[in-house]
Tab-separated table of C-alpha atoms and ligand atoms in Angstrom:
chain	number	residue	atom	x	y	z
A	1182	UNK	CA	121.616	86.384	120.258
A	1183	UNK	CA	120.034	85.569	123.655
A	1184	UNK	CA	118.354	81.830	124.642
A	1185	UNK	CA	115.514	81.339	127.223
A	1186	UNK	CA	113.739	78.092	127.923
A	1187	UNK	CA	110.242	78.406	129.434
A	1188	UNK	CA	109.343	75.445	131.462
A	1189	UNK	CA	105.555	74.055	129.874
A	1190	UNK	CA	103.813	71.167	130.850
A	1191	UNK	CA	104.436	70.563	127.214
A	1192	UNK	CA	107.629	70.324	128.382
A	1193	UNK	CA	110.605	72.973	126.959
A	1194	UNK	CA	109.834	75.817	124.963
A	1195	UNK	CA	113.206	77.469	123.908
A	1196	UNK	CA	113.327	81.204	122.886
A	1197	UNK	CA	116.253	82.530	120.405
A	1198	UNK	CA	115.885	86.129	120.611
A	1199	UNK	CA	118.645	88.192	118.324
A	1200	UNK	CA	119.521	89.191	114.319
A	1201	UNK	CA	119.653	85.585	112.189
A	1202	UNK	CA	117.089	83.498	114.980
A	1203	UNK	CA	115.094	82.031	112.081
A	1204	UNK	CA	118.904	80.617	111.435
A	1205	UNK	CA	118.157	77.981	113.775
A	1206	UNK	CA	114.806	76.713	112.468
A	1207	UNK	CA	116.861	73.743	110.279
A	1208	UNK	CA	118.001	72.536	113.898
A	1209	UNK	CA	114.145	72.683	115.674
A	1210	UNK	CA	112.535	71.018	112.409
A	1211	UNK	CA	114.805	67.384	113.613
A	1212	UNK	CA	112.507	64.795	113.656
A	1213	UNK	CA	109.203	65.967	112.036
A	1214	UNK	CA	108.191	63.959	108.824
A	1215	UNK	CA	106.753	67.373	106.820
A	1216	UNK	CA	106.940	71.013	107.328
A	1217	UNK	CA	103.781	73.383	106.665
A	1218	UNK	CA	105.074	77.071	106.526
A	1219	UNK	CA	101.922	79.032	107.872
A	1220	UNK	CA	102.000	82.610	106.581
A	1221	UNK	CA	100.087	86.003	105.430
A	1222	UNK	CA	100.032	87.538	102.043
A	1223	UNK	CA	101.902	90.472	103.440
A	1224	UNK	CA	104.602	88.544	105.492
A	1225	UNK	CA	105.351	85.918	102.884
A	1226	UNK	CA	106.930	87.948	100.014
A	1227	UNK	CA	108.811	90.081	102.998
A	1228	UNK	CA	110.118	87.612	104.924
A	1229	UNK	CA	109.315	83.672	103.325
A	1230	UNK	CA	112.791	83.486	102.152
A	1231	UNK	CA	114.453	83.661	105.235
A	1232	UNK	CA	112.706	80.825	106.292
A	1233	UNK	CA	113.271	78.862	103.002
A	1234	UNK	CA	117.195	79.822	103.850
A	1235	UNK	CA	117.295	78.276	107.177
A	1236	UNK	CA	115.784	75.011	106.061
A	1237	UNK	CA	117.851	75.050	102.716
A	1238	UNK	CA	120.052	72.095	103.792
A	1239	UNK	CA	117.030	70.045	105.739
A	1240	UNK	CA	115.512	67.346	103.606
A	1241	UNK	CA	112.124	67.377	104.408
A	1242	UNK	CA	108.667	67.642	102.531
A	1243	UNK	CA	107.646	71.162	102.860
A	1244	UNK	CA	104.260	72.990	102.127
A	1245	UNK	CA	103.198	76.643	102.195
A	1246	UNK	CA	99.720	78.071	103.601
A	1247	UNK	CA	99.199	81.710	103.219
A	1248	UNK	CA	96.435	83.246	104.635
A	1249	UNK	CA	94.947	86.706	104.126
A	1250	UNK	CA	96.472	89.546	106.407
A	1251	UNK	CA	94.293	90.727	109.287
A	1252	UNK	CA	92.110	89.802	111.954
A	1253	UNK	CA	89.441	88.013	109.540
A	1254	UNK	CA	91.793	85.081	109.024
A	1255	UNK	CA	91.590	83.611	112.575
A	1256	UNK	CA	88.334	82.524	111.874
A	1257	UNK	CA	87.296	78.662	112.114
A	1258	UNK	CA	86.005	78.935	108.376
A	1259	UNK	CA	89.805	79.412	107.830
A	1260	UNK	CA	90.969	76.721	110.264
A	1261	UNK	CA	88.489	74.262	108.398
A	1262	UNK	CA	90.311	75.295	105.243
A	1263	UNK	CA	93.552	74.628	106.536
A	1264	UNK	CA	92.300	71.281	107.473
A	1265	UNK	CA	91.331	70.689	104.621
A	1266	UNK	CA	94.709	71.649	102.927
A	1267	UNK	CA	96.742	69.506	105.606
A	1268	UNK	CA	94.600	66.305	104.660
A	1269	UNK	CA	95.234	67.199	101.153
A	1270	UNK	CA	98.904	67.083	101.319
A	1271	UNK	CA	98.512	63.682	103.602
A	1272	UNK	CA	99.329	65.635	106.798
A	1273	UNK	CA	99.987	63.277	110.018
A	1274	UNK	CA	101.078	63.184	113.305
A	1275	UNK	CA	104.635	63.859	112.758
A	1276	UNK	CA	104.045	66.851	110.694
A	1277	UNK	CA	105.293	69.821	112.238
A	1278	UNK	CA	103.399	73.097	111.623
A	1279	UNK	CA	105.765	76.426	111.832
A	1280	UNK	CA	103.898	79.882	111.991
A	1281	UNK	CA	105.853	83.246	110.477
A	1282	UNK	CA	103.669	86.434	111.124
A	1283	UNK	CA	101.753	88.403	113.506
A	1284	UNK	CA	99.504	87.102	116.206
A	1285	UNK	CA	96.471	86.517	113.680
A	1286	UNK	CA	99.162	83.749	112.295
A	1287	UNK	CA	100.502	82.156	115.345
A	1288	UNK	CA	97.025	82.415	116.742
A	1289	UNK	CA	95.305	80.526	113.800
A	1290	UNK	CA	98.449	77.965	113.142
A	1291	UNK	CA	98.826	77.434	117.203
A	1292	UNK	CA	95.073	76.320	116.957
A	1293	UNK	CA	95.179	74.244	113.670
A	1294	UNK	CA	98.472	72.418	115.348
A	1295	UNK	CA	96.680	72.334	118.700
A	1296	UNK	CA	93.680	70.565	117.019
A	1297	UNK	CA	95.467	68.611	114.256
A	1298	UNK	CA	95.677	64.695	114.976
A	1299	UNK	CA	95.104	65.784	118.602
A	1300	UNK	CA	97.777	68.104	118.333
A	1301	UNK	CA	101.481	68.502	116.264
A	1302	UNK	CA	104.586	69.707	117.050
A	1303	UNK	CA	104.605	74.040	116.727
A	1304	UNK	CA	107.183	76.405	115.945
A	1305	UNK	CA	106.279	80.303	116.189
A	1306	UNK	CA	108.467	82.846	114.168
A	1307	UNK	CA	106.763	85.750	115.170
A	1308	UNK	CA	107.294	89.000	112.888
A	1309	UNK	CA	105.879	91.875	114.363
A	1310	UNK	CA	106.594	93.036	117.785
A	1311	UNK	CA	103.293	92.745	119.256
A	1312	UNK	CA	103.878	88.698	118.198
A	1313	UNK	CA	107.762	88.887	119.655
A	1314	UNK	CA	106.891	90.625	123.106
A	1315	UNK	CA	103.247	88.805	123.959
A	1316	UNK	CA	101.425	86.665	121.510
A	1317	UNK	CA	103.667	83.741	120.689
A	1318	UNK	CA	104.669	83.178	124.374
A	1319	UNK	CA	101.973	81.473	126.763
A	1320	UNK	CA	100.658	78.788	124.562
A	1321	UNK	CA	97.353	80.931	124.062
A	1322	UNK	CA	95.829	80.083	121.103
A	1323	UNK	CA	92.323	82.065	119.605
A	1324	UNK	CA	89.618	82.261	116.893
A	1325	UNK	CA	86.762	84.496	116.718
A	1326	UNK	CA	83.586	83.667	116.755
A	1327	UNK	CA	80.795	85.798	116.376
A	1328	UNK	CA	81.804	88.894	117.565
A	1329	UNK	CA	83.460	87.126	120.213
A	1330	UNK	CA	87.185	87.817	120.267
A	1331	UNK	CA	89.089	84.496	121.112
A	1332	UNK	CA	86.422	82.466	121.926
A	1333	UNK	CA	87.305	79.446	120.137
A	1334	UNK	CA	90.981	77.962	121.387
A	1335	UNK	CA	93.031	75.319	122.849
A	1336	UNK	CA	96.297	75.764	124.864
A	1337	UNK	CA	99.178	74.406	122.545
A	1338	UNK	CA	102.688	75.546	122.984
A	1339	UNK	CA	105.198	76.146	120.768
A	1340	UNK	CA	108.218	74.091	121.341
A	1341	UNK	CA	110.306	76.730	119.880
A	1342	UNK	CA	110.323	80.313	119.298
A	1343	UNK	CA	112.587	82.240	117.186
A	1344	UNK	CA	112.911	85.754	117.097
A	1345	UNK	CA	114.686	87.530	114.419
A	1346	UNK	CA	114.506	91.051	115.314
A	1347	UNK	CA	115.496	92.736	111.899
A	1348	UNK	CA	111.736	91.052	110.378
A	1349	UNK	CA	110.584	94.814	112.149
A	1350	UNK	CA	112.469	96.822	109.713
A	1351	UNK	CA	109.393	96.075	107.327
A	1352	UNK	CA	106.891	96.315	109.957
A	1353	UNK	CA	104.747	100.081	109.591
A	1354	UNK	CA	104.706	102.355	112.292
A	1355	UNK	CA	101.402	101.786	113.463
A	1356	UNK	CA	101.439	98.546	113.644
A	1357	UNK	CA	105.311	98.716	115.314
A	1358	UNK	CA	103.851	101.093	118.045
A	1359	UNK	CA	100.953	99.142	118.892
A	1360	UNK	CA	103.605	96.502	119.625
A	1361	UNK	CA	104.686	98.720	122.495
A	1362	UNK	CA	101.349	98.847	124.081
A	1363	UNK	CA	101.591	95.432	125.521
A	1364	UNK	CA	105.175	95.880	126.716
A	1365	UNK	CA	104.410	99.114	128.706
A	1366	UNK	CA	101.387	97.021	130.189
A	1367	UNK	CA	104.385	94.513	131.186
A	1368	UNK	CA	105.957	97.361	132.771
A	1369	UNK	CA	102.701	98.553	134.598
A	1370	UNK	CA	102.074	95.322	135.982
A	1371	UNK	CA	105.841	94.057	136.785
A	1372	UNK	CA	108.637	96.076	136.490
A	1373	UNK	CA	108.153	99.733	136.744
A	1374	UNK	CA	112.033	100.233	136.366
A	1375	UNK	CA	110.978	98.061	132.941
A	1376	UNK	CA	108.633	101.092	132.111
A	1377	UNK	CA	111.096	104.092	132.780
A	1378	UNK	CA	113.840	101.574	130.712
A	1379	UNK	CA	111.153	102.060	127.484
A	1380	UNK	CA	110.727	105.703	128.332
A	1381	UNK	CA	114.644	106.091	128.167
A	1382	UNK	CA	115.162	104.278	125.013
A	1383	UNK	CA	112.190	105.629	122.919
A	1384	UNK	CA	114.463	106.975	120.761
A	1385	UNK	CA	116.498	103.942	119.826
A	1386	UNK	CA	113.340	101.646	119.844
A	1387	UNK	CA	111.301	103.468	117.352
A	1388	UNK	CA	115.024	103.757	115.319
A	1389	UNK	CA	114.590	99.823	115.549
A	1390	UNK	CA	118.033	99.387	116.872
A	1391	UNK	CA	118.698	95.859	116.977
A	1392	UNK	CA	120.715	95.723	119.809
A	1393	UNK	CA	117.941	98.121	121.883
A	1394	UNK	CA	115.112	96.112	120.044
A	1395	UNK	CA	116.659	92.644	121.649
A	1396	UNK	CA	116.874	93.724	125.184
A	1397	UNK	CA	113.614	95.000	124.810
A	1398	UNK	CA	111.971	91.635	123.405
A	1399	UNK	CA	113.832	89.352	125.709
A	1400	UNK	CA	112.803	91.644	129.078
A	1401	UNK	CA	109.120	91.253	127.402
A	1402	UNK	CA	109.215	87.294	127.208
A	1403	UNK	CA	110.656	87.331	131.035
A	1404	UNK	CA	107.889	89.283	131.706
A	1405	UNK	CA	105.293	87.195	130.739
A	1406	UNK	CA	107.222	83.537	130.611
A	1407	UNK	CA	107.632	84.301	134.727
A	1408	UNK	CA	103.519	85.211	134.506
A	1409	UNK	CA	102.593	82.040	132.793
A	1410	UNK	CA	105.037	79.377	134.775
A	1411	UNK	CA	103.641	80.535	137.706
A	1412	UNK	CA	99.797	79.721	136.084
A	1413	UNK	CA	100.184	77.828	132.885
A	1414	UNK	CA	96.364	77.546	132.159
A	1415	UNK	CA	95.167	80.508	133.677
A	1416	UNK	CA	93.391	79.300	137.309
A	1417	UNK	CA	95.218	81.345	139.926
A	1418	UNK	CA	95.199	84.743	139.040
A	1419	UNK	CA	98.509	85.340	138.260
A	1420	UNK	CA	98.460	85.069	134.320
A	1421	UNK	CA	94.999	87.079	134.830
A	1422	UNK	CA	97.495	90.038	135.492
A	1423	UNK	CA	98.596	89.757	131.647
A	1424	UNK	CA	94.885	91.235	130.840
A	1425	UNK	CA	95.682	94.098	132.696
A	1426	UNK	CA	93.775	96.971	129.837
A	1427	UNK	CA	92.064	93.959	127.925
A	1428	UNK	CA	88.528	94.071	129.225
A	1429	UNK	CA	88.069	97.354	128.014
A	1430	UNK	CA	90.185	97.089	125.214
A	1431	UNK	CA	88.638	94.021	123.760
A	1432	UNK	CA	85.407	95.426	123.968
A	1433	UNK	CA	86.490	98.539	122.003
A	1434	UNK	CA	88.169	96.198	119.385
A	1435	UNK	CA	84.758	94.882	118.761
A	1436	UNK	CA	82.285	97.338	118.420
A	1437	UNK	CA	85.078	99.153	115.963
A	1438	UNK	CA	84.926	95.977	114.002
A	1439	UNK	CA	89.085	95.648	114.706
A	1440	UNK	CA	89.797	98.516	112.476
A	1441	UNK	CA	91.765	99.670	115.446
A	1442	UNK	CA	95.122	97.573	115.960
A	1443	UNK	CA	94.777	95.296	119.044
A	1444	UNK	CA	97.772	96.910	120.869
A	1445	UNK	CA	95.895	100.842	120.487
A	1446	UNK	CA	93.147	99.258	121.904
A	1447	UNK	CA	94.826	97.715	124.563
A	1448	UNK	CA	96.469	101.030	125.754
A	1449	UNK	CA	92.969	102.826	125.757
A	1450	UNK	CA	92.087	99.729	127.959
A	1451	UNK	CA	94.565	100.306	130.476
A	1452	UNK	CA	93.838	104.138	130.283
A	1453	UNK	CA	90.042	103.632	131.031
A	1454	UNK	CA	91.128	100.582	133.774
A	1455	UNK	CA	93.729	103.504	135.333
A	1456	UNK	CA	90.527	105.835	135.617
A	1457	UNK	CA	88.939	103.480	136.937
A	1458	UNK	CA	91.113	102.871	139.543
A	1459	UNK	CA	91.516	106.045	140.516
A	1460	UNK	CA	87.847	106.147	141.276
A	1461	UNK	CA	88.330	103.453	144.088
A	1462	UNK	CA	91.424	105.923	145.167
A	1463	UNK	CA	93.990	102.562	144.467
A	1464	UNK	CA	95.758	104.421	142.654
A	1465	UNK	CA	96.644	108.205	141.987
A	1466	UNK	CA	96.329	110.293	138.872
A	1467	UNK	CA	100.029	110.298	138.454
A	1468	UNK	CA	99.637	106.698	137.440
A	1469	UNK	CA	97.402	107.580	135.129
A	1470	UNK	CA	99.465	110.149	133.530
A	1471	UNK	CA	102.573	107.694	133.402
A	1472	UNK	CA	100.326	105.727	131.439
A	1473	UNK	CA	99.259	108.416	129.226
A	1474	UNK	CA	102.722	109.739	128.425
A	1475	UNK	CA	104.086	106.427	127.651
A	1476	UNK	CA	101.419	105.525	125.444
A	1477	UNK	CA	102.129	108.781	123.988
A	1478	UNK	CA	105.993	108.105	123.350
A	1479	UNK	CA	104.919	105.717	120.756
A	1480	UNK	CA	102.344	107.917	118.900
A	1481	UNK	CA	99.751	105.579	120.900
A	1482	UNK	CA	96.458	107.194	121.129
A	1483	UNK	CA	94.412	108.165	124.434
A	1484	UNK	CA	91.217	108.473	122.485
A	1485	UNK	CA	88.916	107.081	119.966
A	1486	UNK	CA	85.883	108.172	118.212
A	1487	UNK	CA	82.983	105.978	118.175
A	1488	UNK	CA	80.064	107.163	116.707
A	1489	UNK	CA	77.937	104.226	118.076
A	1490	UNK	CA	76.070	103.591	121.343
A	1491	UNK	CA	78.155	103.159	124.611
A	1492	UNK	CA	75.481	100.375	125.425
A	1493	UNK	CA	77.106	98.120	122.595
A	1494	UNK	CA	80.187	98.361	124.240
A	1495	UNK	CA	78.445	97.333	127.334
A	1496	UNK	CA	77.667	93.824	125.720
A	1497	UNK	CA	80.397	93.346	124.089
A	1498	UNK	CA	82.473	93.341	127.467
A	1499	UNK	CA	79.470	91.438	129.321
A	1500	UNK	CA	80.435	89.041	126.322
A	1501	UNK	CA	84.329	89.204	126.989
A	1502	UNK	CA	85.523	85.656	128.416
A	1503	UNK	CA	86.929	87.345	131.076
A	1504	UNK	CA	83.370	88.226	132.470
A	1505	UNK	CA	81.973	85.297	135.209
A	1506	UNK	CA	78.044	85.216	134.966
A	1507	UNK	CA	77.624	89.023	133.031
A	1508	UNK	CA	80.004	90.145	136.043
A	1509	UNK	CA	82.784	92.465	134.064
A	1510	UNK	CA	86.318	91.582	135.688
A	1511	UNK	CA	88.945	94.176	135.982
A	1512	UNK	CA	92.558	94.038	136.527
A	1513	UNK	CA	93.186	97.033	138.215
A	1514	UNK	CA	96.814	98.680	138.895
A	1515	UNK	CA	97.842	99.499	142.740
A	1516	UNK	CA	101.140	101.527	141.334
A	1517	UNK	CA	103.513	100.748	138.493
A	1518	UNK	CA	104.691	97.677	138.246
A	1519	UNK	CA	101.782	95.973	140.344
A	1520	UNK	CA	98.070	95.194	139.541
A	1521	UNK	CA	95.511	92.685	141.612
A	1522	UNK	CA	92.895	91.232	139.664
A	1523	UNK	CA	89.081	89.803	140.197
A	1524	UNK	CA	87.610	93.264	140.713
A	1525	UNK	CA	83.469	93.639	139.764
A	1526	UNK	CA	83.255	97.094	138.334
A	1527	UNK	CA	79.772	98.251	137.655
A	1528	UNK	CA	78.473	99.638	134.729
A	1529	UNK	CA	78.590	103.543	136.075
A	1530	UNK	CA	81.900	103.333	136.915
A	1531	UNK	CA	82.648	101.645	133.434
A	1532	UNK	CA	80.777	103.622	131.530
A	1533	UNK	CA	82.176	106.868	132.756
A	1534	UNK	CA	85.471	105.130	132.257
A	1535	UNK	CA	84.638	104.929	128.281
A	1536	UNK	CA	83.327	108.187	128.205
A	1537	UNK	CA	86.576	109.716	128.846
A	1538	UNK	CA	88.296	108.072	126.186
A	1539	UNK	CA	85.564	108.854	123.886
A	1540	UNK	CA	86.446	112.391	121.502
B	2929	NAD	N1	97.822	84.157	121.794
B	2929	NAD	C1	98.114	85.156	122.573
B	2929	NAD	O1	98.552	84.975	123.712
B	2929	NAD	C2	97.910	86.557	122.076
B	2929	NAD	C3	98.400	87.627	122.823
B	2929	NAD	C4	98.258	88.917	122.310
B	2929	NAD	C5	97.618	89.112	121.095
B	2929	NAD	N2	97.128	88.044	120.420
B	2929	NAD	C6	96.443	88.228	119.131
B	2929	NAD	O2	97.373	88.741	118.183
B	2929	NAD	C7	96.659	89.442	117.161
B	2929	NAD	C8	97.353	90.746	116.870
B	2929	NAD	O3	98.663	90.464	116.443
B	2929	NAD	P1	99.478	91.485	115.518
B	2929	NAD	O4	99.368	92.834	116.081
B	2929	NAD	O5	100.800	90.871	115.314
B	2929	NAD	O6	98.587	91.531	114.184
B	2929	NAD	P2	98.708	90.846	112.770
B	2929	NAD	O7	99.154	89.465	112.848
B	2929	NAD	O8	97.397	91.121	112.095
B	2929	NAD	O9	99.842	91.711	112.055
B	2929	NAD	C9	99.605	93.074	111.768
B	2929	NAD	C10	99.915	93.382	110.302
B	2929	NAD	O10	101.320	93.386	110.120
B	2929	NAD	C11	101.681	92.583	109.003
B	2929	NAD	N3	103.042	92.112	109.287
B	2929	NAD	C12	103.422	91.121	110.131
B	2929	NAD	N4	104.765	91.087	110.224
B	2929	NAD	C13	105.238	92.055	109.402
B	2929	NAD	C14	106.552	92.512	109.078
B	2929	NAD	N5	107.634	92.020	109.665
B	2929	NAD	N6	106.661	93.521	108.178
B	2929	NAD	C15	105.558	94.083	107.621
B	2929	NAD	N7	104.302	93.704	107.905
B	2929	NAD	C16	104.151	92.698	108.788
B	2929	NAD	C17	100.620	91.545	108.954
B	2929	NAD	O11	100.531	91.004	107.642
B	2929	NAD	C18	99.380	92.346	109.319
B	2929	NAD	O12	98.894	93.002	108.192
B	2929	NAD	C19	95.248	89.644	117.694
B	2929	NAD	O13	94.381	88.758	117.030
B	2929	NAD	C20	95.359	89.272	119.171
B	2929	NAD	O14	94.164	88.761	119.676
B	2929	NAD	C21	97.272	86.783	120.868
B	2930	ZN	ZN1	96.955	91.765	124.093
């Protein structure tokens, strides 16, 4: 098992990264007054036991809230029914809200404890990788809102994060490799030995060995725990880095109604930001191709079809938070393991960026 503590200006968020993590959840629960177990229909008969387990011995009021899998549920129609449940069970201040799933879970419970009272003590048990390498770390929480992805949130850490590793075994391949699309972006942008590390160990990661699958998790959370202590609430630039592929990506998330994992889309994101990039000759095509054969280790695809019109895409990024005033914001890469941000790409160089990616 390996420990991290991320320095918030919520103060301490500890990480427990290893086989058995949710093991320590009776220890982090000290002091609430009520637990609410925040779950998906999927997750909870798979893995709602283990968390049962580890607060066996811990004498507190518990509730359940299980929420339909997928994207849909981080909606504030199913935030104002969680409300609704927490003031039915007499919910307070000193309840303590505890998230096991995906990032649609920790996004929606982060939120609803964010928002809660002003806010509640969080605990994210994230269960698929995407969740364990990116989404529970940074205190980001999102709902949809139409058609806009994330629009609605509040910055709420988790005070603890536990990571039980062997919760993948369950996890389907797709959904497992899409995982890996935001931790080769962490190599792209950081650590290009990182990158080669992921390339070396395919093997053993997509054999989710534990031992491989820890390493792999904990240089993740570095990663982006070193990315968001330098820029907590996003004002500098540095976080920015962390959306290296997401402009694009978000935008093809949209307009294919998230029927496409988030972590595929992110990868065709950074393929079409690498193109782009090339264009402005920052980068070379070998970058590109990196890209393109890491994506491919993990069965991660380097095209989509999309049978609509490339100008929906085009408002659904001018849409994207990220853009400032209808200007689209790239984070471009200058080689592996470094990206600047704040670049205004026009719409030609954009749209022949799509096209490529297009089947
Ligand atoms: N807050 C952040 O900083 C941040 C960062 C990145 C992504 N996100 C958000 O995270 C979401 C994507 O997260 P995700 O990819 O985890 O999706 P998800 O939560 O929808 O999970 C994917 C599917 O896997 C199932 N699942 C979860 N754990 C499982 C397990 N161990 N075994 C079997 N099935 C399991 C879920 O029920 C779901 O059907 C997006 O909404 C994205 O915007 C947030
Ligand atoms: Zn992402």
């Amino acid at each position: 098992m390996r420990s991290k503590t991320i320095t918030t200006s919520f103060g301490p968020c500890v990480v427990q990264i290893g086989e058995g993590a949710l093991a320590c959840l009776g220890k982090v629960v000290a002091g609430a007054s009520s637990i609410v177990i925040v779950t998906d229909d999927v997750v909870a008969p798979l893995h709602g036991s283990k968390v049962l387990d580890a607060l066996d011995n811990v004498n507190l009021t518990m509730h359940e809230w299980t929420v339909p899998a997928g994207e849909a549920s981080k909606s504030l129609w199913q935030a104002e029914s969680f409300y609704d449940f927490l003031a039915s069970k007499g919910c307070d201040r000193s309840t303590m809200i505890v998230a096991l799933g995906g990032g649609v879970v920790g996004d929606l419970a982060g939120f609803v404890a964010g928002t809660w009272m002003r806010g509640v003590r969080f605990v994210n048990c994230p269960t698929t990788l995407l969740a364990m390498v990116d989404a529970s770390i940074g205190g980001k929480t999102g709902l949809n809102h139409a058609g806009r992805k994330n629009a609605v949130g509040v910055f709420h850490h988790p005070e603890a994060v536990l990571v039980d590793v062997t919760t993948l075994t369950t996890l389907d391949d797709r959904a497992f490799n899409a995982g890996m699309a935001e931790s080769i972006k962490h190599g792209v942008i950081a650590d290009e030995a990182f990158l080669s590390w992921q390339m070396d160990h395919a093997q053993e990661i997509k054999g989710r060995d534990p031992r491989v699958l820890e390493e792999l998790v904990a240089r993740n959370i570095e990663i982006k725990a070193a990315h968001v202590e330098q820029d907590e609430r996003d004002q500098s630039g540095v976080r920015a880095k962390l959306n290296f592929g997401h402009t694009i990506g978000h935008a093809i998330e949209v307009v294919c109604d998230y029927a496409l994992p988030h972590g595929e889309c992110i990868g065709l994101g950074m393929l079409a930001a690498g193109r782009v990039a090339i264009g402005r000759g920052l980068v070379d095509e070998t970058v590109r191709d990196r890209l393109s054969a890491a994506l491919s280790s993990f069965s991660l695809p380097c095209r989509f079809t999309f049978q609509g019109d490339i100008s929906a895409m085009m408002s659904a990024l001018r849409g994207d938070k990220k853009s400032v005033g209808g200007v689209v914001r790239f984070v471009l890469p200058t080689k592996i393991g470094e990206v600047t941000v704040g670049h205004d790409v026009g719409d030609a160089e954009i749209e022949s960026a799509i096209a490529e990616l297009m089947e």
